[in-house]
Amino acid sequence: MTLLLEAVGHDHRDGDQLLHALNDISLTVDRGQLIALVGPSGAGKSTLLSIAAGILVPTRGTVTWIERDGAPIDISALQGREQRWWRRERLGMLVQETRLISGVDAVANVESRLLGSGIRPSAARRRAELLLGDVGLGKRMRVHVQRLSGGERRRVALAQALAADPVLLLADEPTVSLDGDAGRLVLDVLRAQARDHGRAVLMVTHDPAAAAAADHTLTLRDGRLQAEAPPRAAQGSLRS
Amino acid sequence: MIPLSSLLRFAVIEWSSARLRTVFTLLAGVMGVGIICAMLISMTSISAGAREIMTSIAGTAQLQLTARSADGVDERLVTRIRAVPGVVTAAPLLEQRATIRYGDRRVGVQLVGVTAAVGDLDGITSGPLLTGLLSVPQLFLPRAVADAAGVPDRGEPVVRVETRGLTHAVAVSDVLDEPVLGPLAAAHIAGTPLARAQAWAGLPHRVSRILVRAAPGQEAAVRTHLERLAGDALQVGTVDDELALLRRASAPNDQATGLFAAIGLLVGLLLSWMAAALTLPERRRAIIAHAEHGLPRSRIAQTILFPALLLGLISGALGVGAGVLLTHAAAHDAPGYLAFAWPLSSSQPLTPAIVAASIAAGVLISVLAAALPLLELRGDPVRRALEADHDPGETIAPTLQKRFSGLSVVAIAAAAIIAIAAPSLTVLAVVLLALGTLALIPALFCAMLAIVAAWPRRDREGVSLEAVRELRSTGVRAVALCATAAIAVFGAVAVDGARMNLLNGLYEDYEQYTASGDIWITGHGDDLALQPLLLRSDQLADLPGVATARAYGGGFTDIGDRRVWIQARDAADSPIIPPSQLQRGDLAHASAQLRAGGAITLSRQLADSAGVTVGDPYPLQTPTGRRVYTVAALTTNLGWGPGAIIMPRRDYAEAWQTASPTAIEILTRPGTAPQHVIAEIRDTLGPELAAGVRIQTAAQRNAAANDVARAGLARLRQIAIILVAGAGLALGAALATTIWQRRPTWAARAFHAFPRRLAARLILLEGLLILGTGCLVGALAGLAGHWMLGRWLEATTGYPAPFSIAPVSAAVPCAILLLIALIVTAIPADRAIRAPLKLALEPDN
Ligand SMILES: Nc1ncnc2c1ncn2[C@@H]1O[C@H](COP(=O)(O)OP(=O)(O)OP(=O)(O)O)[C@@H](O)[C@H]1O
Ligand SMILES: [Mg+2]
């Protein structure tokens, strides 16, 4: 299963003004791959992620998801029931701002993402605890989220994004506010998500260490992709 | 469908994440439901209580014959009725208004004289114990009467039974409780064997009502037979007819109560909307998050509505409790004036229907408030949120303002049209007016902010501009608070204003009604002077202090579903028609016609329903047959809901075949002190006769009647105060919460050396802007509502309610609300602006 962006361009409309935010972007993300997207602030990274998620409809170009059986799905044309299926069954998204339900603990935050799917509260709780353990919050998951640090909150949000077991994971700055061990742990998680769970992961980051951990780094500047340069660390694992 | 256990978990997560909002929604619901429940109880208690009493006595009787005359009919008629083919049982009763006196306490009751025949009707009186009791020639009292009069259970206490100007000392044989009497235990009645009641009332061998049970399938035939037998002296009907009469009499009361229930619902709704507005952004985000995860809309709706439903059920149940407390705290007796015509009960039945309706109201309040953010579900909320350039949760879009204002204009126009064209639907018009006012609040509030912002300022610190800026950025919350204040004040001003008009109208009416005499002699507890007295006016005419002594006669007669009050006045009475109550006709001419005889005045409602007006003939069914009188003038209902007739006493005595007056009015000689004359009258009557009657100056008689009127309307005032006080509490709590939630902002201000003095001024100004606007709008709309209700009282119900605005009475609810709200806010606000500086640095959550 593959995410395929072909000649994608997007203009933001600001009153009468057209802002060329993205131009001629083509990229693919396969299952098993962790791709990093870097670039200066305002380059259009978050915009690109929203387009890839099918939330924003690009002005030009196509966004396609290719299923296991090879059937292509036009992501930006999805609506209603199909759109919900896509968001529920395929997509996991970690947005740039962390928004959690305050007043309750991390477990409840992750649980609330699971309960809507119809699973029992006890099962939801077990799964939430497992996910929070995975992102290194095993000891802090019973603390009310407003008492958690920025980095801890970020990891709760990551656990939420992973909750529904998505095939495609789009993560906007997953390691922001995370340094040293915690940052490494999150990167390990993301890499494991790609390799061991076979997810396609596209990650926006400012963090050179994060970019270095990826299979592949794309650089976005002024709305265009720069020439690709596979990072050293990941070269060995690249297939053809 | 999401499994119930998961929905419950959702509810718990939501409640713990928004504890304040949850508590608020609960309180709002409890308050709204409490008012609704109390209103429903008081609405049903009158008719339900009366129905219980009537059916308890009537049992399986389908038909009844009621005497048209207060003196009843000859009891030998019963034997003839029993002989009618198809009649299974005929049970005679003598019912009389009476007072039971114990020590210096008096309780008004319906004295019911019964024979063993009622036992055959399988009513409550058929129990062996009761039938046994009735064979003892004594008096039994239900629990409610004994408690009200302070009669002890044991030791055969002696009470005095006062009726028709006679008084008898009687030993109470038993005080009966619910197990024996059932619903009658709460009734204001007193039971005794028929012969005794006849002796006490001075009506030997007379009965006032005969209950008849017909064999199955023969009711119609029996009825025809009975009608022939009854002639003019008796009216044949069913037990339900009696209830229809009562319903008509209590209708205005019920409607006013219903209006308050509607306002209670609105206030509850607004308060919980306000509570919901406190976390509107969070809820919108939750919805967007669910949509981001591809949850179907129906499931998103479930996650939002289920917790609200649960909360509504809880607040509904608690609200029923609050309503019961409220009923017991407030004046809980049925309006006393109705007791002049019907046996009433002091029971306050909490029927399953009331519980269900109250809980449904709780659910409605909670679910409607929570459902607001579900509007987000149109289209794709995720895409919309991404494209919107700011968080839509807080400010009010101008388009929305315009739309609301449009709605408001429509609602207010509709209210005005209804009030003018169809006054009988005024209650609906008032509710529309309330909704219209609500819809106008967003625009008015924004206009108010614009005015404050544009005001030429001497305020160098810019506190007012800062307040306007803050209020604009939290538009939804501010408007919700403002609207709640407005609607509470609206309800209180409108209803209390109408209540005051009505009271003034009643006072004025009664004052002119009693103005024809300086001193009045009436039966005890008989404020409308309905009971014949065994006195004659000429006994008193020769006393030195007495200039004139005249007889006055009064009673009830049933016309359709109206139990009409007849005032029969002496030709010499002046005024003979209370001038302020005249609605159509010429006072001098009409008075002259009345004095000449053959003419009557009618309440306008009576005339309208018969399609007659001044100058027309009006037929009246009397115990001596149909008689036709000329309508001399139309009046208000003279303070008696179903309507009233003034007629010459000579005509009344002739048609009703009664010589006994129901009151004697006395004009004193100039220069004689009324108290002196009263003493003379007592001496003349002797202790026995004097004890059975009430001898009062006109002013004393007015005061007693005014007390009854005030007590009858007291509940409206109590509820009005509870409404604004409760709203003040809730609004204060809500203001305090919003201030508390902004502690990081206060801390940041303090960090930038913003003086606390200014912070306090800022808070005060914001509070005053929100609540002041609400109170102002509410008071103005309330005056319009007051006018509508006043019109309804006069035009539809026929009550005298001259419209007058008392600015003070509009200011009082505002003052109560503002004061309570500001007091509640003060301490949390003070603590909030002293928030520790480190709060300024924490991430905004
Ligand atoms: N809804 C919008 N309307 C108009 N302009 C927008 C909108 N969303 C984003 N932009 C503009 O598009 C450009 C790209 O924004 P984007 O959020 O994608 O940048 P980014 O690369 O994610 O930056 P950062 O690293 O700071 O998160 C910015 O200049 C931004 O101002
Ligand atoms: Mg970004």
Short mmCIF file of N, CA and C in Angstrom, two decimals, chain A residues 6 29 32 40-41 50 65 72 93 99 134 137 154 160 166 168 181 196 205 223 230 237 239:
data_model
loop_
_atom_site.label_atom_id
_atom_site.label_comp_id
_atom_site.label_asym_id
_atom_site.label_seq_id
_atom_site.Cartn_x
_atom_site.Cartn_y
_atom_site.Cartn_z
N GLU A 6 1.28 13.35 -6.87
CA GLU A 6 1.80 13.65 -8.20
C GLU A 6 1.50 15.09 -8.57
N VAL A 29 5.17 7.36 -0.47
CA VAL A 29 5.52 6.75 0.82
C VAL A 29 4.96 5.34 0.80
N GLY A 32 6.23 0.37 5.43
CA GLY A 32 7.55 0.01 5.89
C GLY A 32 8.54 1.14 5.83
N PRO A 40 12.37 25.04 6.16
CA PRO A 40 12.22 26.16 7.07
C PRO A 40 10.75 26.42 7.42
N SER A 41 10.61 27.17 8.48
CA SER A 41 9.26 27.51 8.91
C SER A 41 8.52 28.27 7.82
N SER A 50 -1.54 18.03 5.40
CA SER A 50 -3.01 18.08 5.36
C SER A 50 -3.52 17.60 4.01
N TRP A 65 -4.00 6.87 -3.04
CA TRP A 65 -3.62 5.79 -2.12
C TRP A 65 -3.83 4.49 -2.87
N PRO A 72 -6.40 2.03 -6.99
CA PRO A 72 -6.05 3.39 -6.56
C PRO A 72 -7.26 4.13 -6.00
N MET A 93 -3.06 10.46 12.35
CA MET A 93 -2.52 11.80 12.14
C MET A 93 -2.13 12.44 13.46
N ARG A 99 -3.39 18.94 21.29
CA ARG A 99 -4.66 19.26 21.94
C ARG A 99 -5.16 18.03 22.67
N ASP A 134 4.41 2.02 25.18
CA ASP A 134 5.26 2.05 23.99
C ASP A 134 5.95 3.40 23.81
N LEU A 137 5.56 6.30 28.41
CA LEU A 137 4.81 7.01 29.44
C LEU A 137 4.23 6.05 30.47
N ARG A 154 3.17 15.59 24.10
CA ARG A 154 3.37 15.27 22.70
C ARG A 154 3.27 13.77 22.48
N GLN A 160 -2.27 8.62 20.78
CA GLN A 160 -3.62 8.76 20.22
C GLN A 160 -3.62 8.49 18.72
N PRO A 166 -3.24 2.66 12.37
CA PRO A 166 -3.34 3.14 10.99
C PRO A 166 -2.24 2.58 10.09
N LEU A 168 -1.28 4.36 7.32
CA LEU A 168 -0.53 5.56 6.96
C LEU A 168 -0.48 6.48 8.17
N ASP A 181 17.07 11.34 25.38
CA ASP A 181 16.51 9.99 25.46
C ASP A 181 15.07 9.93 24.97
N ASP A 196 8.39 -2.71 11.77
CA ASP A 196 7.80 -3.92 12.35
C ASP A 196 6.30 -4.00 12.11
N THR A 205 9.69 17.39 10.37
CA THR A 205 10.55 17.63 11.52
C THR A 205 11.52 18.78 11.28
N GLY A 223 7.94 26.11 -1.00
CA GLY A 223 6.85 25.39 -1.65
C GLY A 223 7.30 24.36 -2.66
N PRO A 230 19.47 10.73 0.13
CA PRO A 230 19.24 9.74 1.18
C PRO A 230 20.30 9.87 2.27
N SER A 237 19.43 0.35 4.46
CA SER A 237 18.12 -0.30 4.47
C SER A 237 17.31 0.01 3.22
N ARG A 239 15.84 -0.19 -0.24
CA ARG A 239 15.74 -1.18 -1.30
C ARG A 239 15.84 -0.43 -2.62
#
